Short mmCIF file of C-alpha atoms and ligand atoms in Angstrom, two decimals:
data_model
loop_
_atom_site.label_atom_id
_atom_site.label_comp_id
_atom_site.label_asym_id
_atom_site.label_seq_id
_atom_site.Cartn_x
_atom_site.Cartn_y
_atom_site.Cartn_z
CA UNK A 50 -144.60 -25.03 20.20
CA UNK A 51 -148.00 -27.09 20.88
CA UNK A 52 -147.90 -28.36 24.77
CA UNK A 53 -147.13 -32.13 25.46
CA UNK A 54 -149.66 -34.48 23.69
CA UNK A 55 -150.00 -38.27 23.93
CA UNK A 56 -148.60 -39.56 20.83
CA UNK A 57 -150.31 -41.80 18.54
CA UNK A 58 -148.94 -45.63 18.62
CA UNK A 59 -149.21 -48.50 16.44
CA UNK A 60 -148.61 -51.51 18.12
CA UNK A 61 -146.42 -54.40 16.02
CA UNK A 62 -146.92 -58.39 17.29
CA UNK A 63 -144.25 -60.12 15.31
CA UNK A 64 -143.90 -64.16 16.38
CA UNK A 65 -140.64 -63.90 16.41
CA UNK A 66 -139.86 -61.99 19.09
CA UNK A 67 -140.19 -64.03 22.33
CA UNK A 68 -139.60 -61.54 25.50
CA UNK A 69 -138.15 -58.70 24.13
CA UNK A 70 -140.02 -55.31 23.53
CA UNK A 71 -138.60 -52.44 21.95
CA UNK A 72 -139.96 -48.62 20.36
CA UNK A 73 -139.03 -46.26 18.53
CA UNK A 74 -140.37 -43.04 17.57
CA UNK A 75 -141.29 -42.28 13.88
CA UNK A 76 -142.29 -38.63 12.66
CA UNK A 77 -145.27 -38.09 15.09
CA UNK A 78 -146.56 -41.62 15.43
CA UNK A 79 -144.96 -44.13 18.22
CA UNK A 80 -143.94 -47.91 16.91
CA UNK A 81 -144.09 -50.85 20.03
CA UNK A 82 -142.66 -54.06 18.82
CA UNK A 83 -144.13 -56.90 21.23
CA UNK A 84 -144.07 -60.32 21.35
CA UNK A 85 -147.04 -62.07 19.43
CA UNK A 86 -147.72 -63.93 22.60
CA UNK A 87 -148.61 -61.09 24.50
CA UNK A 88 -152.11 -60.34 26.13
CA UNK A 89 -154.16 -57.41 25.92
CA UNK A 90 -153.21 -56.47 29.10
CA UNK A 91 -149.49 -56.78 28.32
CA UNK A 92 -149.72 -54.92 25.53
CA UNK A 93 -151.60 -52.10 27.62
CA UNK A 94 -149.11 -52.11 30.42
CA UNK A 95 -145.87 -52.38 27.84
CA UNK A 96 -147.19 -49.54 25.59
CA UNK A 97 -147.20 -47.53 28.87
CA UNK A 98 -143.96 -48.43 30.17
CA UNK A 99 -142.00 -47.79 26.48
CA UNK A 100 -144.05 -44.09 26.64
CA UNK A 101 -142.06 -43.63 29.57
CA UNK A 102 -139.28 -44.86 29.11
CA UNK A 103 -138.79 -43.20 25.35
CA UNK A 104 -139.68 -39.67 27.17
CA UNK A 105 -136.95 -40.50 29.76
CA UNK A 106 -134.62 -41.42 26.77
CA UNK A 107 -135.45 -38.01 24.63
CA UNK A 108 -134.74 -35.79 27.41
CA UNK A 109 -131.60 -37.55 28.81
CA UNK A 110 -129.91 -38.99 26.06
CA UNK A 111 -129.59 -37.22 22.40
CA UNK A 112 -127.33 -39.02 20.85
CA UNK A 113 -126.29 -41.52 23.13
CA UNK A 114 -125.09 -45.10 22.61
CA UNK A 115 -128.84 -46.12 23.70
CA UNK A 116 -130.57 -43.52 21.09
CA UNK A 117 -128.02 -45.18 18.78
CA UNK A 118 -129.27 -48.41 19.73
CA UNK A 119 -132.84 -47.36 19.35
CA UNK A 120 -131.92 -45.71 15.83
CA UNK A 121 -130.27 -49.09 14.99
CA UNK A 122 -133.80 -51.54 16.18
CA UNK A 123 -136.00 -48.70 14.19
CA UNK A 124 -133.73 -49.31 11.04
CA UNK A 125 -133.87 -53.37 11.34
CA UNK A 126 -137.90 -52.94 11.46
CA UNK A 127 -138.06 -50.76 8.52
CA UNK A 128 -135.47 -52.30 5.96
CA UNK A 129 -133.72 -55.39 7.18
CA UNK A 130 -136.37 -57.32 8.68
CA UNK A 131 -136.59 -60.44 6.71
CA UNK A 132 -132.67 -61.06 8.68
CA UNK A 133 -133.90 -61.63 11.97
CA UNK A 134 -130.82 -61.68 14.63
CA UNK A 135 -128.60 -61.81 11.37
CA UNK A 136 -128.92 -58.01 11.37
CA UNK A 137 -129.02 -57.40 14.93
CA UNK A 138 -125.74 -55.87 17.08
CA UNK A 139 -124.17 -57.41 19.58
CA UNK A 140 -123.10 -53.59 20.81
CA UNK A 141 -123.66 -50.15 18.86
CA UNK A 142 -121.24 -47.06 20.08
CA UNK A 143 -119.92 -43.80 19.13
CA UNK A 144 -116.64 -43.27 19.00
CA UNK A 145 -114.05 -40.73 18.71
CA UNK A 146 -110.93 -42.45 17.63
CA UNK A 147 -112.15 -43.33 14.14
CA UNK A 148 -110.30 -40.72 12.29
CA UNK A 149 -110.41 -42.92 9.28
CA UNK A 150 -113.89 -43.51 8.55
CA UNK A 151 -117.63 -42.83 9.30
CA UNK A 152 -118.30 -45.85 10.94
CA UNK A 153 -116.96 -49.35 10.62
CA UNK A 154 -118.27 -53.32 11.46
CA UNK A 155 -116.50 -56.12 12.98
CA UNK A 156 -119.32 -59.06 12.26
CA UNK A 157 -117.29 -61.77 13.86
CA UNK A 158 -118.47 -60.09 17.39
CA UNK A 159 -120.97 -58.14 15.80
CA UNK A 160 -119.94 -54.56 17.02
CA UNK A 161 -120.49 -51.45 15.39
CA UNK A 162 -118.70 -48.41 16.06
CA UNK A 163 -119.67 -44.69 14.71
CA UNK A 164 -117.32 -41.79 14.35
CA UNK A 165 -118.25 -38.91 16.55
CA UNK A 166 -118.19 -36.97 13.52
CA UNK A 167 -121.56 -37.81 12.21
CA UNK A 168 -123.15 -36.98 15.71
CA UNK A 169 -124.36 -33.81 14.43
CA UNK A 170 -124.77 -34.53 10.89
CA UNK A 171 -128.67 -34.58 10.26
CA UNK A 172 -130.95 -37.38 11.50
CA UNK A 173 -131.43 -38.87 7.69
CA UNK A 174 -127.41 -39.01 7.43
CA UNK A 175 -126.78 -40.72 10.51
CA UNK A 176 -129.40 -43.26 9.84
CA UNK A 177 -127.71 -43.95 6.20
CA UNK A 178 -124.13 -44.56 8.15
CA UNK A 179 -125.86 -46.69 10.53
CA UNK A 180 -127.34 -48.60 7.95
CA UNK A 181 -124.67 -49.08 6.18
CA UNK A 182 -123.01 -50.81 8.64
CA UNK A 183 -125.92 -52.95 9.85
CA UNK A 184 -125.98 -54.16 6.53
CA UNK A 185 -122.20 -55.07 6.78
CA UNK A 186 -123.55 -57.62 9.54
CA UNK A 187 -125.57 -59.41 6.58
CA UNK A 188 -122.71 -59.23 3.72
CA UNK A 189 -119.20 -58.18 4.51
CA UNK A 190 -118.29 -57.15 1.13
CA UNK A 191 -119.05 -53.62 -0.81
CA UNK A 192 -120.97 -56.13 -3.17
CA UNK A 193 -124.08 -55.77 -5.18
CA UNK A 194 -125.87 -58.08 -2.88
CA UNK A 195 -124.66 -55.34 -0.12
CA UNK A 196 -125.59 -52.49 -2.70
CA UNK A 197 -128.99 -53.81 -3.04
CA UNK A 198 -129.42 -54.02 1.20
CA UNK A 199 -128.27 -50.56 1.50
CA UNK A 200 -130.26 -49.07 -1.43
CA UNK A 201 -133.40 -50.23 0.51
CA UNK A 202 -133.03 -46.89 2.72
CA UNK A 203 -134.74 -44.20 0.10
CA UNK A 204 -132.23 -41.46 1.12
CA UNK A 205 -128.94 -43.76 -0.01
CA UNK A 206 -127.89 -41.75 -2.44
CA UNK A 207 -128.56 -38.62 -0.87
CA UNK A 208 -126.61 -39.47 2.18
CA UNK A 209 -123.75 -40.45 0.02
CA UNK A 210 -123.24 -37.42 -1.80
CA UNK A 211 -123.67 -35.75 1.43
CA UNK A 212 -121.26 -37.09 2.40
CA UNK A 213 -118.54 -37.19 0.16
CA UNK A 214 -119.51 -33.48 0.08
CA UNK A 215 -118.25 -33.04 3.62
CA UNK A 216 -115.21 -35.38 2.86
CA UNK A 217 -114.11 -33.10 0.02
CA UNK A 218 -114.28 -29.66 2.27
CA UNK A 219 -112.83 -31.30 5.17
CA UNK A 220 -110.04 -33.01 3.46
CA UNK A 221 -111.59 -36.79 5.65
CA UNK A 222 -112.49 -39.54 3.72
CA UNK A 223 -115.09 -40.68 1.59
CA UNK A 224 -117.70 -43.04 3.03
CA UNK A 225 -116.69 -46.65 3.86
ZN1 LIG B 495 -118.94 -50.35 4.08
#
């Protein structure tokens, strides 16, 4: 394994973001989301302090609530951005008394719980579930409006057949 190296990041302005600033890592690059407004030095002294605080994340926290929470603000970048706070969580957990299904969405407090079961399903899985039930905070319904949300995420259809494979050896459910 190569030594530690400082990754490459692309800095994202977006207007509507006031205050907040979030990251995410994605494949070997580093994405900071910032607030338009920002200076340069802002920007400088942000990128620095997500570095950090993504490192601290990665080697504390696989799999957490907060990497789930970071999963779920990479996801709204990539394919649900035209929603704004329509698509954002209120909370995002893992759970372990969701015996019933993969993950499930209450949008009238916006909480999304995911079953403890995906947790070591791969990364591309996890991000499908997730997904799915981000997009649940949009449209409620398993409509074709919904459909059309989900099927935004390239690996859709993979991820389902993955797993309704699972559900069919393991006797659980199929994806909800
Ligand atoms: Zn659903």
């Amino acid at each position: 394994m190569a030594g530690t190296r400082k990754p490459v990041v692309e800095v994202r302005r977006s207007q509507r973001r006031r205050r907040t600033v979030s990251a995410y890592r994605d494949g070997e690059r580093v994405v900071v989301l910032i607030p338009d407004q920002f200076s340069r030095a802002e920007e400088s002294e942000w990128v620095d302090r997500m570095l950090a605080r993504l490192a601290a994340r990665e080697g504390r926290l696989a799999r957490s609530d907060d990497e789930l929470l970071a999963r779920a603000t990479r996801l709204i970048d990539l394919y649900l951005d035209g929603y704004g706070a329509r698509a954002v969580p209120a909370s995002v957990r893992w759970v372990t008394n969701q015996n019933g299904r993969w993950g499930s969405c209450t949008p009238a407090d916006r909480s999304i719980r995911i079953s403890h079961r995906v947790q070591d399903m791969p990364d591309w899985v996890i991000d499908y579930v997730l997904l799915h039930e981000l997009a649940h905070l949009i449209v409620p319904s398993h409509n074709a409006r919904f459909w059309a949300l989900v099927g935004r995420y390239p690996k859709a259809e993979r991820a389902r057949g993955y797993l309704e494979g699972v559900a069919a050896a393991s006797c659980a459910p199929l994806p909800t």
